[in-house]
CSV table of C-alpha atoms in Angstrom, one decimal:
chain,number,residue,atom,x,y,z
A,1,ALA,CA,0.0,0.1,0.1
A,2,GLN,CA,0.9,3.7,-0.6
A,3,THR,CA,1.4,5.9,2.4
A,4,VAL,CA,2.6,9.2,2.8
A,5,THR,CA,4.3,10.4,6.2
A,6,GLN,CA,5.0,14.0,7.2
A,7,SER,CA,6.7,13.7,10.5
A,8,GLN,CA,6.4,17.5,11.3
A,9,PRO,CA,2.8,18.6,12.6
A,10,GLU,CA,3.9,22.2,13.0
A,11,MET,CA,6.6,24.5,12.0
A,12,SER,CA,7.5,28.1,12.5
A,13,VAL,CA,10.1,30.2,10.5
A,14,GLN,CA,11.1,33.9,10.6
A,15,GLU,CA,10.1,36.0,7.8
A,16,ALA,CA,13.0,35.8,5.2
A,17,GLU,CA,14.3,32.9,6.3
A,18,THR,CA,14.6,29.3,4.8
A,19,VAL,CA,12.5,26.5,6.1
A,20,THR,CA,12.4,22.9,4.8
A,21,LEU,CA,9.4,20.5,5.1
A,22,SER,CA,10.1,16.8,5.1
A,23,CYS,CA,7.8,13.9,3.5
A,24,THR,CA,8.4,10.2,3.0
A,25,TYR,CA,6.4,7.9,1.3
A,26,ASP,CA,6.1,4.3,0.6
A,27,THR,CA,5.7,2.5,-2.7
A,28,SER,CA,6.8,-0.6,-4.6
A,29,GLU,CA,6.0,1.2,-7.7
A,30,ASN,CA,8.8,2.8,-10.1
A,31,ASN,CA,6.8,5.3,-12.0
A,32,TYR,CA,4.6,8.1,-9.8
A,33,TYR,CA,4.6,11.7,-9.1
A,34,LEU,CA,4.8,13.4,-6.2
A,35,PHE,CA,3.4,17.0,-5.2
A,36,TRP,CA,3.2,19.4,-2.5
A,37,TYR,CA,-0.1,21.5,-2.1
A,38,LYS,CA,-0.5,24.5,0.2
A,39,GLN,CA,-3.8,25.2,1.8
A,40,PRO,CA,-4.2,28.6,3.5
A,41,PRO,CA,-6.5,29.2,6.3
A,42,SER,CA,-9.2,30.0,3.6
A,43,ARG,CA,-9.0,26.3,2.8
A,44,GLN,CA,-8.4,26.4,-1.1
A,45,MET,CA,-5.8,24.0,-1.5
A,46,ILE,CA,-3.3,25.0,-4.3
A,47,LEU,CA,-0.3,23.4,-6.1
A,48,VAL,CA,2.8,24.4,-4.9
A,49,ILE,CA,5.2,22.1,-6.8
A,50,ARG,CA,5.2,18.6,-8.5
A,51,GLN,CA,8.2,16.3,-9.3
A,52,GLU,CA,8.0,13.2,-11.7
A,53,ALA,CA,9.8,10.1,-10.1
A,54,TYR,CA,11.7,9.5,-13.4
A,55,LYS,CA,13.3,12.7,-13.3
A,56,GLN,CA,16.5,13.0,-11.6
A,57,GLN,CA,16.7,16.7,-11.5
A,58,ASN,CA,15.0,18.5,-8.6
A,59,ALA,CA,11.8,20.6,-9.2
A,60,THR,CA,12.1,24.2,-8.5
A,61,GLU,CA,9.1,26.9,-8.8
A,62,ASN,CA,10.5,30.3,-7.6
A,63,ARG,CA,11.2,30.2,-4.0
A,64,PHE,CA,10.1,26.8,-3.4
A,65,SER,CA,12.2,23.6,-4.5
A,66,VAL,CA,12.4,20.0,-3.6
A,67,ASN,CA,14.9,17.8,-2.7
A,68,PHE,CA,13.8,14.4,-4.2
A,69,GLN,CA,15.5,11.2,-3.0
A,70,LYS,CA,14.1,8.4,-4.9
A,71,ALA,CA,16.0,5.3,-2.9
A,72,ALA,CA,15.3,7.0,0.5
A,73,LYS,CA,11.6,7.6,-0.9
A,74,SER,CA,12.1,11.1,0.4
A,75,PHE,CA,10.6,14.4,-1.2
A,76,SER,CA,11.3,17.3,1.1
A,77,LEU,CA,10.1,21.1,0.5
A,78,LYS,CA,12.4,24.1,0.7
A,79,ILE,CA,11.0,27.5,1.2
A,80,SER,CA,13.5,30.2,0.8
A,81,ASP,CA,13.0,33.6,1.7
A,82,SER,CA,10.1,32.9,3.7
A,83,GLN,CA,7.0,35.4,3.3
A,84,LEU,CA,4.2,36.1,5.6
A,85,GLY,CA,1.6,34.6,2.8
A,86,ASP,CA,3.7,31.2,3.2
A,87,THR,CA,1.7,30.7,6.4
A,88,ALA,CA,-0.5,27.4,5.7
A,89,MET,CA,-0.9,23.8,6.0
A,90,TYR,CA,1.4,22.0,3.4
A,91,PHE,CA,0.6,18.6,2.3
A,92,CYS,CA,2.7,16.3,0.8
A,93,ALA,CA,0.9,14.1,-2.1
A,94,PHE,CA,1.6,11.1,-3.9
A,95,ILE,CA,0.1,9.4,-7.2
A,96,GLN,CA,0.6,6.1,-8.6
A,97,SER,CA,-3.3,5.0,-9.6
A,98,GLN,CA,-4.8,7.3,-6.5
A,99,PHE,CA,-3.9,10.3,-4.8
A,100,TYR,CA,-2.6,9.8,-1.4
A,101,PHE,CA,-2.2,13.0,1.0
A,102,GLY,CA,0.0,13.2,4.1
A,103,THR,CA,-1.5,14.6,7.1
A,104,GLY,CA,0.2,17.8,6.8
A,105,THR,CA,2.5,20.2,8.3
A,106,SER,CA,1.5,23.6,9.7
A,107,LEU,CA,3.9,26.4,8.9
A,108,THR,CA,3.9,29.7,10.6
A,109,VAL,CA,6.0,32.5,9.3
A,110,ILE,CA,6.9,35.0,12.3
A,111,PRO,CA,7.2,38.5,10.9
B,1,GLU,CA,-10.4,30.7,-16.0
B,2,ALA,CA,-12.8,30.1,-13.5
B,3,GLY,CA,-11.7,27.8,-10.9
B,4,VAL,CA,-13.5,24.9,-9.2
B,5,ALA,CA,-17.0,25.8,-7.6
B,6,GLN,CA,-18.4,24.3,-4.8
B,7,SER,CA,-21.8,25.0,-3.0
B,8,PRO,CA,-22.8,25.6,-0.2
B,9,ARG,CA,-19.6,26.6,1.8
B,10,TYR,CA,-21.1,25.7,5.1
B,11,LYS,CA,-23.8,23.4,6.2
B,12,ILE,CA,-25.0,22.4,9.8
B,13,ILE,CA,-27.3,19.4,10.0
B,14,GLU,CA,-28.6,17.4,12.8
B,15,LYS,CA,-27.3,13.4,12.7
B,16,ARG,CA,-30.0,11.2,10.4
B,17,GLN,CA,-30.7,14.5,8.0
B,18,SER,CA,-29.7,14.0,4.5
B,19,VAL,CA,-27.5,16.7,2.9
B,20,ALA,CA,-26.1,17.1,-0.8
B,21,PHE,CA,-23.1,19.1,-2.0
B,22,TRP,CA,-22.7,20.5,-5.6
B,23,CYS,CA,-19.3,20.8,-7.6
B,24,ASN,CA,-18.7,22.4,-10.8
B,25,PRO,CA,-15.1,21.7,-12.1
B,26,ILE,CA,-13.1,23.5,-14.3
B,27,SER,CA,-14.3,23.6,-17.6
B,28,GLY,CA,-13.1,21.0,-20.1
B,29,HIS,CA,-11.5,18.8,-17.0
B,30,ALA,CA,-12.8,15.1,-17.5
B,31,THR,CA,-11.5,13.8,-14.0
B,32,LEU,CA,-13.6,14.9,-11.0
B,33,TYR,CA,-12.6,13.8,-7.3
B,34,TRP,CA,-14.4,14.3,-3.9
B,35,TYR,CA,-12.5,14.2,-0.7
B,36,GLN,CA,-13.1,14.4,3.0
B,37,GLN,CA,-10.9,16.2,5.0
B,38,ILE,CA,-11.7,15.7,8.8
B,39,LEU,CA,-10.0,18.3,10.9
B,40,GLY,CA,-6.1,17.8,11.5
B,41,GLN,CA,-5.8,15.3,8.7
B,42,GLY,CA,-5.1,15.3,5.0
B,43,PRO,CA,-7.9,14.7,2.2
B,44,LYS,CA,-9.0,11.2,1.9
B,45,LEU,CA,-10.4,10.4,-1.6
B,46,LEU,CA,-13.7,9.3,-1.6
B,47,ILE,CA,-14.7,9.0,-5.2
B,48,GLN,CA,-13.2,9.6,-8.7
B,49,PHE,CA,-15.1,10.2,-12.0
B,50,GLN,CA,-13.7,10.2,-15.6
B,51,ASN,CA,-16.3,12.1,-17.4
B,52,ASN,CA,-19.4,10.8,-16.3
B,53,GLY,CA,-18.1,7.0,-15.1
B,54,VAL,CA,-16.8,6.1,-11.8
B,55,VAL,CA,-13.3,5.3,-11.8
B,56,ASP,CA,-12.6,4.6,-8.1
B,57,ASP,CA,-15.0,4.4,-5.2
B,58,SER,CA,-13.2,2.1,-3.0
B,59,GLN,CA,-13.4,4.3,0.1
B,60,LEU,CA,-16.9,5.7,-0.3
B,61,PRO,CA,-19.1,4.5,2.5
B,62,LYS,CA,-21.9,3.0,0.1
B,63,ASP,CA,-24.4,2.6,3.0
B,64,ARG,CA,-24.9,6.3,3.4
B,65,PHE,CA,-22.8,8.1,0.6
B,66,SER,CA,-23.7,8.5,-2.9
B,67,ALA,CA,-22.3,10.7,-5.8
B,68,GLU,CA,-23.1,11.1,-9.5
B,69,ARG,CA,-22.0,13.2,-12.3
B,70,LEU,CA,-24.6,12.4,-15.0
B,71,LYS,CA,-23.5,14.5,-17.8
B,72,GLY,CA,-19.8,14.4,-17.1
B,73,VAL,CA,-19.7,18.0,-15.7
B,74,ASP,CA,-21.2,19.1,-12.4
B,75,SER,CA,-21.3,16.7,-9.7
B,76,THR,CA,-23.5,16.1,-6.4
B,77,LEU,CA,-22.2,14.2,-3.3
B,78,LYS,CA,-25.1,13.1,-0.9
B,79,ILE,CA,-25.0,11.7,2.7
B,80,GLN,CA,-28.1,9.9,3.7
B,81,PRO,CA,-28.3,9.6,6.8
B,82,ALA,CA,-25.5,11.7,8.3
B,83,LYS,CA,-23.8,10.7,11.2
B,84,LEU,CA,-21.5,12.6,13.7
B,85,GLU,CA,-18.3,11.5,12.3
B,86,ASP,CA,-19.0,12.8,8.9
B,87,SER,CA,-18.2,16.3,10.2
B,88,ALA,CA,-15.6,17.3,8.1
B,89,VAL,CA,-14.8,19.5,5.1
B,90,TYR,CA,-15.6,17.9,1.7
B,91,LEU,CA,-13.3,18.9,-1.0
B,92,CYS,CA,-14.1,18.5,-4.8
B,93,ALA,CA,-10.9,18.8,-7.2
B,94,SER,CA,-10.7,18.5,-11.1
B,95,SER,CA,-8.0,17.6,-13.5
B,96,LEU,CA,-7.6,17.6,-17.4
B,97,VAL,CA,-6.8,14.1,-17.7
B,98,GLN,CA,-6.8,11.2,-15.3
B,99,GLY,CA,-3.6,9.8,-13.7
B,100,PRO,CA,-0.7,12.0,-12.4
B,101,ASP,CA,-2.0,15.2,-13.6
B,102,THR,CA,-2.2,18.4,-11.3
B,103,GLN,CA,-5.7,18.8,-9.3
B,104,TYR,CA,-7.6,21.9,-8.9
B,105,PHE,CA,-9.3,22.4,-5.7
B,106,GLY,CA,-12.7,23.9,-4.9
B,107,PRO,CA,-13.0,26.1,-1.6
B,108,GLY,CA,-14.7,23.1,0.1
B,109,THR,CA,-18.1,22.6,1.8
B,110,ARG,CA,-17.5,22.7,6.0
B,111,LEU,CA,-20.0,20.1,7.2
B,112,THR,CA,-20.9,20.0,10.8
B,113,VAL,CA,-23.3,17.2,12.0
B,114,LEU,CA,-25.0,17.8,15.4
């Protein structure tokens, strides 16, 4: 069975600093996709970044980047130059045939 | 481009009552998903449609939950009768194609069962 684990229920970071959110997953498959979604207090889930498992290069989107370690089944999200608007729940998600979400990390950016 | 629309945004009912949620996906998106998100947890997939056909409903409690997408566009999710443990946010999402495609989420419907 596929599972997604986010071991950090809550994190905080000072504005303009860098923070890394961790995610591990379990699968026996070789081809799959990983996502980080952001859910602000308004509760609309927004895609942050996605990574195809067959790609060795880590995905980046402006201030957001991932560290994808396929052998270790690890998919962490790095947020650089944190902004107040980054305060939200962050969910790691895995898809092979179905989407599986982790339990989320609540990130607070402190002014 | 309009996003995924859901209504109502909030609903409060008593246990054993019925409730229905509506979702309008992004135009042209063939795949539609319903998720249940209990407070403090990640979303759990309830059902997935490809056009008007069900792809996966393995986690849908079929004794009380039902969903349809008759014309392959809008979808409704119904709970009858509701239980206290059904209190959650119900999220609708859509994607252009089935499989590992980006899902776009609606604002959700927050259901409280008293």
